[in-house]
């Protein structure tokens, strides 16, 4: 059975972050140029110790600034793509809507358990010292129509992936795994929303 399904978890503040990303790119490029320039001067004055120190110290300082801005840039305006291809889940990190980097790629046979982050099972799995958490979203709140889904998989050891997705992705995965892999406490998202709305309505009436 051929199945292809894809969706993205876009960063909610992407528009505001584009300018910040551009500024950091320019600064990291500038300091990389200065590092290379000072390193060139450093090589040219060998073996004059005095000049080597004069050019070597700034080169190291500029290198540190370049690394700091480059690292900072990699955390700005990050979104994620999830592609499900006939039983295989592919997760990619997208920088500034352009550059992609693979995060993970594993078969449904490697999935141990999956479900809703709101489930008590998630906290239990997260507290396991041998399990590494891999957050695959830049948002603290799920977008409309989406929820945070966890996937515990055997991928270079035990990994607990957290995705911001629609229930469609969960349903596609469910076609290729045993029903027992789905968290037994999982509640369909529509029912979950209805229950939450009912609780909010009751609280409003009490007030």
Short mmCIF file of C-alpha atoms in Angstrom, two decimals:
data_model
loop_
_atom_site.label_atom_id
_atom_site.label_comp_id
_atom_site.label_asym_id
_atom_site.label_seq_id
_atom_site.Cartn_x
_atom_site.Cartn_y
_atom_site.Cartn_z
CA UNK A 1 0.00 0.00 0.00
CA UNK A 2 1.62 3.22 -1.21
CA UNK A 3 1.10 6.15 1.13
CA UNK A 4 2.59 9.62 0.94
CA UNK A 5 1.64 12.28 3.44
CA UNK A 6 3.47 15.48 4.34
CA UNK A 7 2.90 18.45 6.59
CA UNK A 8 4.90 21.20 8.29
CA UNK A 9 5.13 22.81 11.70
CA UNK A 10 5.85 26.43 10.84
CA UNK A 11 7.30 28.75 13.46
CA UNK A 12 4.49 31.03 14.68
CA UNK A 13 6.76 34.11 14.73
CA UNK A 14 8.45 33.42 11.40
CA UNK A 15 7.77 36.86 9.89
CA UNK A 16 9.38 38.69 12.81
CA UNK A 17 12.33 36.30 12.81
CA UNK A 18 13.25 36.79 9.15
CA UNK A 19 14.84 40.18 9.82
CA UNK A 20 16.69 38.83 12.85
CA UNK A 21 17.97 35.89 10.81
CA UNK A 22 19.23 38.24 8.07
CA UNK A 23 21.07 40.45 10.57
CA UNK A 24 22.73 37.45 12.20
CA UNK A 25 23.72 36.10 8.77
CA UNK A 26 25.39 39.39 7.86
CA UNK A 27 27.21 39.60 11.20
CA UNK A 28 28.42 35.99 11.06
CA UNK A 29 29.64 36.57 7.48
CA UNK A 30 31.43 39.76 8.50
CA UNK A 31 33.26 38.12 11.39
CA UNK A 32 34.17 35.13 9.22
CA UNK A 33 35.75 37.52 6.71
CA UNK A 34 37.64 39.34 9.49
CA UNK A 35 38.84 36.00 10.88
CA UNK A 36 40.18 34.93 7.51
CA UNK A 37 41.80 38.33 6.93
CA UNK A 38 43.58 38.34 10.31
CA UNK A 39 44.64 34.71 9.83
CA UNK A 40 46.14 35.67 6.46
CA UNK A 41 48.12 38.50 8.09
CA UNK A 42 49.18 36.10 10.86
CA UNK A 43 50.67 33.70 8.30
CA UNK A 44 52.37 36.52 6.41
CA UNK A 45 54.31 37.79 9.47
CA UNK A 46 55.66 34.39 10.60
CA UNK A 47 58.14 34.14 12.34
CA UNK A 48 57.88 37.65 13.85
CA UNK A 49 56.46 36.83 17.31
CA UNK A 50 55.29 40.35 18.08
CA UNK A 51 53.24 40.68 14.91
CA UNK A 52 51.99 37.10 15.23
CA UNK A 53 50.47 37.97 18.60
CA UNK A 54 49.04 41.24 17.22
CA UNK A 55 47.20 39.42 14.44
CA UNK A 56 46.62 36.06 16.14
CA UNK A 57 44.65 37.37 19.13
CA UNK A 58 42.14 39.37 17.03
CA UNK A 59 41.76 36.37 14.71
CA UNK A 60 40.76 34.17 17.66
CA UNK A 61 38.41 36.85 18.96
CA UNK A 62 36.72 37.27 15.57
CA UNK A 63 36.48 33.49 15.27
CA UNK A 64 34.65 33.39 18.59
CA UNK A 65 32.21 36.09 17.46
CA UNK A 66 31.61 34.25 14.17
CA UNK A 67 30.84 31.00 15.99
CA UNK A 68 28.49 32.74 18.44
CA UNK A 69 26.48 34.48 15.70
CA UNK A 70 26.46 31.37 13.50
CA UNK A 71 25.17 29.25 16.41
CA UNK A 72 22.59 31.89 17.31
CA UNK A 73 21.40 32.05 13.71
CA UNK A 74 20.74 28.29 13.71
CA UNK A 75 18.10 28.76 16.44
CA UNK A 76 16.18 31.57 14.68
CA UNK A 77 13.16 31.03 12.41
CA UNK A 78 13.29 27.24 12.51
CA UNK A 79 10.38 25.13 11.28
CA UNK A 80 9.98 21.39 10.74
CA UNK A 81 8.73 19.16 7.94
CA UNK A 82 7.26 15.69 8.48
CA UNK A 83 6.99 13.31 5.56
CA UNK A 84 5.39 9.89 5.87
CA UNK A 85 6.20 7.56 2.98
CA UNK A 86 4.72 4.05 3.03
CA UNK A 87 5.59 3.25 6.62
CA UNK A 88 8.65 5.46 6.95
CA UNK A 89 8.67 8.75 8.85
CA UNK A 90 11.12 11.45 7.78
CA UNK A 91 11.68 14.53 9.91
CA UNK A 92 13.61 17.57 8.68
CA UNK A 93 14.56 20.90 10.25
CA UNK A 94 14.12 23.95 7.99
CA UNK A 95 16.13 27.13 8.55
CA UNK A 96 14.54 30.41 7.43
CA UNK A 97 12.20 28.47 5.06
CA UNK A 98 15.16 27.62 2.78
CA UNK A 99 17.86 25.36 4.15
CA UNK A 100 16.84 21.84 5.18
CA UNK A 101 18.64 19.41 7.47
CA UNK A 102 17.53 15.85 8.18
CA UNK A 103 16.71 15.16 11.83
CA UNK A 104 15.59 11.53 11.70
CA UNK A 105 14.33 8.86 9.37
CA UNK A 106 12.91 5.62 10.71
CA UNK A 107 10.47 2.85 9.87
CA UNK A 108 7.19 2.30 11.69
CA UNK A 109 8.59 -1.06 12.84
CA UNK A 110 10.93 1.00 15.08
CA UNK A 111 8.04 2.76 16.83
CA UNK A 112 7.51 1.49 20.36
CA UNK A 113 4.70 3.82 21.40
CA UNK A 114 3.07 7.05 20.25
CA UNK A 115 0.29 9.32 21.40
CA UNK A 116 -0.64 12.72 22.80
CA UNK A 117 1.85 14.73 24.87
CA UNK A 118 -1.03 15.51 27.25
CA UNK A 119 -1.15 11.82 28.19
CA UNK A 120 0.32 10.72 31.57
CA UNK A 121 2.38 8.19 29.62
CA UNK A 122 4.42 10.97 28.03
CA UNK A 123 5.76 12.23 31.38
CA UNK A 124 6.67 8.70 32.38
CA UNK A 125 8.52 8.05 29.13
CA UNK A 126 10.21 11.46 29.29
CA UNK A 127 11.59 10.74 32.77
CA UNK A 128 13.33 7.56 31.60
CA UNK A 129 17.09 8.30 31.89
CA UNK A 130 17.97 6.09 28.91
CA UNK A 131 15.53 7.92 26.60
CA UNK A 132 16.61 11.10 24.81
CA UNK A 133 13.98 13.71 23.98
CA UNK A 134 14.06 15.26 20.50
CA UNK A 135 11.76 18.27 20.17
CA UNK A 136 10.71 18.70 16.54
CA UNK A 137 8.80 21.98 16.77
CA UNK A 138 9.77 25.56 17.63
CA UNK A 139 6.39 26.42 19.12
CA UNK A 140 5.22 26.23 22.72
CA UNK A 141 1.57 26.10 21.69
CA UNK A 142 0.18 23.99 18.88
CA UNK A 143 -1.38 25.79 15.91
CA UNK A 144 -5.14 25.55 15.31
CA UNK A 145 -6.12 22.03 14.28
CA UNK A 146 -2.84 20.57 15.52
CA UNK A 147 -1.58 18.92 18.68
CA UNK A 148 1.73 17.78 20.12
CA UNK A 149 2.29 14.10 19.35
CA UNK A 150 5.05 12.03 20.90
CA UNK A 151 6.72 9.07 19.23
CA UNK A 152 8.95 6.73 21.21
CA UNK A 153 11.17 4.94 18.71
CA UNK A 154 14.25 2.77 18.60
CA UNK A 155 16.53 5.11 16.67
CA UNK A 156 20.19 5.11 17.66
CA UNK A 157 18.99 4.17 21.10
CA UNK A 158 15.62 5.16 22.52
CA UNK A 159 14.42 8.53 21.25
CA UNK A 160 11.28 10.39 22.29
CA UNK A 161 10.28 12.65 19.39
CA UNK A 162 7.74 15.46 19.87
CA UNK A 163 5.96 16.69 16.73
CA UNK A 164 3.40 19.44 16.19
CA UNK A 165 0.99 17.91 13.69
CA UNK A 166 -2.60 17.18 12.76
CA UNK A 167 -4.30 13.93 13.64
CA UNK A 168 -3.97 12.91 9.98
CA UNK A 169 -0.31 12.08 10.53
CA UNK A 170 -1.18 9.90 13.51
CA UNK A 171 -3.84 8.07 11.51
CA UNK A 172 -1.40 7.37 8.67
CA UNK A 173 1.15 5.96 11.10
CA UNK A 174 -1.57 3.82 12.65
CA UNK A 175 -2.01 2.04 9.32
CA UNK A 176 1.51 0.62 9.55
CA UNK A 177 1.91 -0.20 13.26
CA UNK A 178 0.21 -2.52 15.69
CA UNK A 179 -2.82 -0.99 17.37
CA UNK A 180 -1.14 -1.66 20.73
CA UNK A 181 1.57 0.90 19.86
CA UNK A 182 -0.98 3.70 20.24
CA UNK A 183 -1.09 5.09 23.78
CA UNK A 184 -4.02 3.41 25.52
CA UNK A 185 -4.99 6.77 27.02
CA UNK A 186 -5.16 8.47 23.65
CA UNK A 187 -8.31 10.53 23.06
CA UNK A 188 -9.37 11.65 19.58
CA UNK A 189 -8.62 15.34 19.16
CA UNK A 190 -12.17 16.35 18.33
CA UNK A 191 -13.47 14.64 21.47
CA UNK A 192 -10.66 16.22 23.46
CA UNK A 193 -11.64 19.69 22.21
CA UNK A 194 -15.31 19.09 22.99
CA UNK A 195 -14.46 17.99 26.54
CA UNK A 196 -12.26 21.05 27.04
CA UNK A 197 -14.97 23.39 25.74
CA UNK A 198 -17.51 21.78 28.08
CA UNK A 199 -15.18 22.24 31.05
CA UNK A 200 -14.60 25.89 30.14
CA UNK A 201 -18.34 26.46 29.79
CA UNK A 202 -18.94 24.97 33.27
CA UNK A 203 -16.27 27.19 34.79
CA UNK A 204 -17.82 30.24 33.13
CA UNK A 205 -21.27 29.35 34.54
CA UNK A 206 -19.80 29.01 38.04
CA UNK A 207 -18.29 32.46 37.80
#
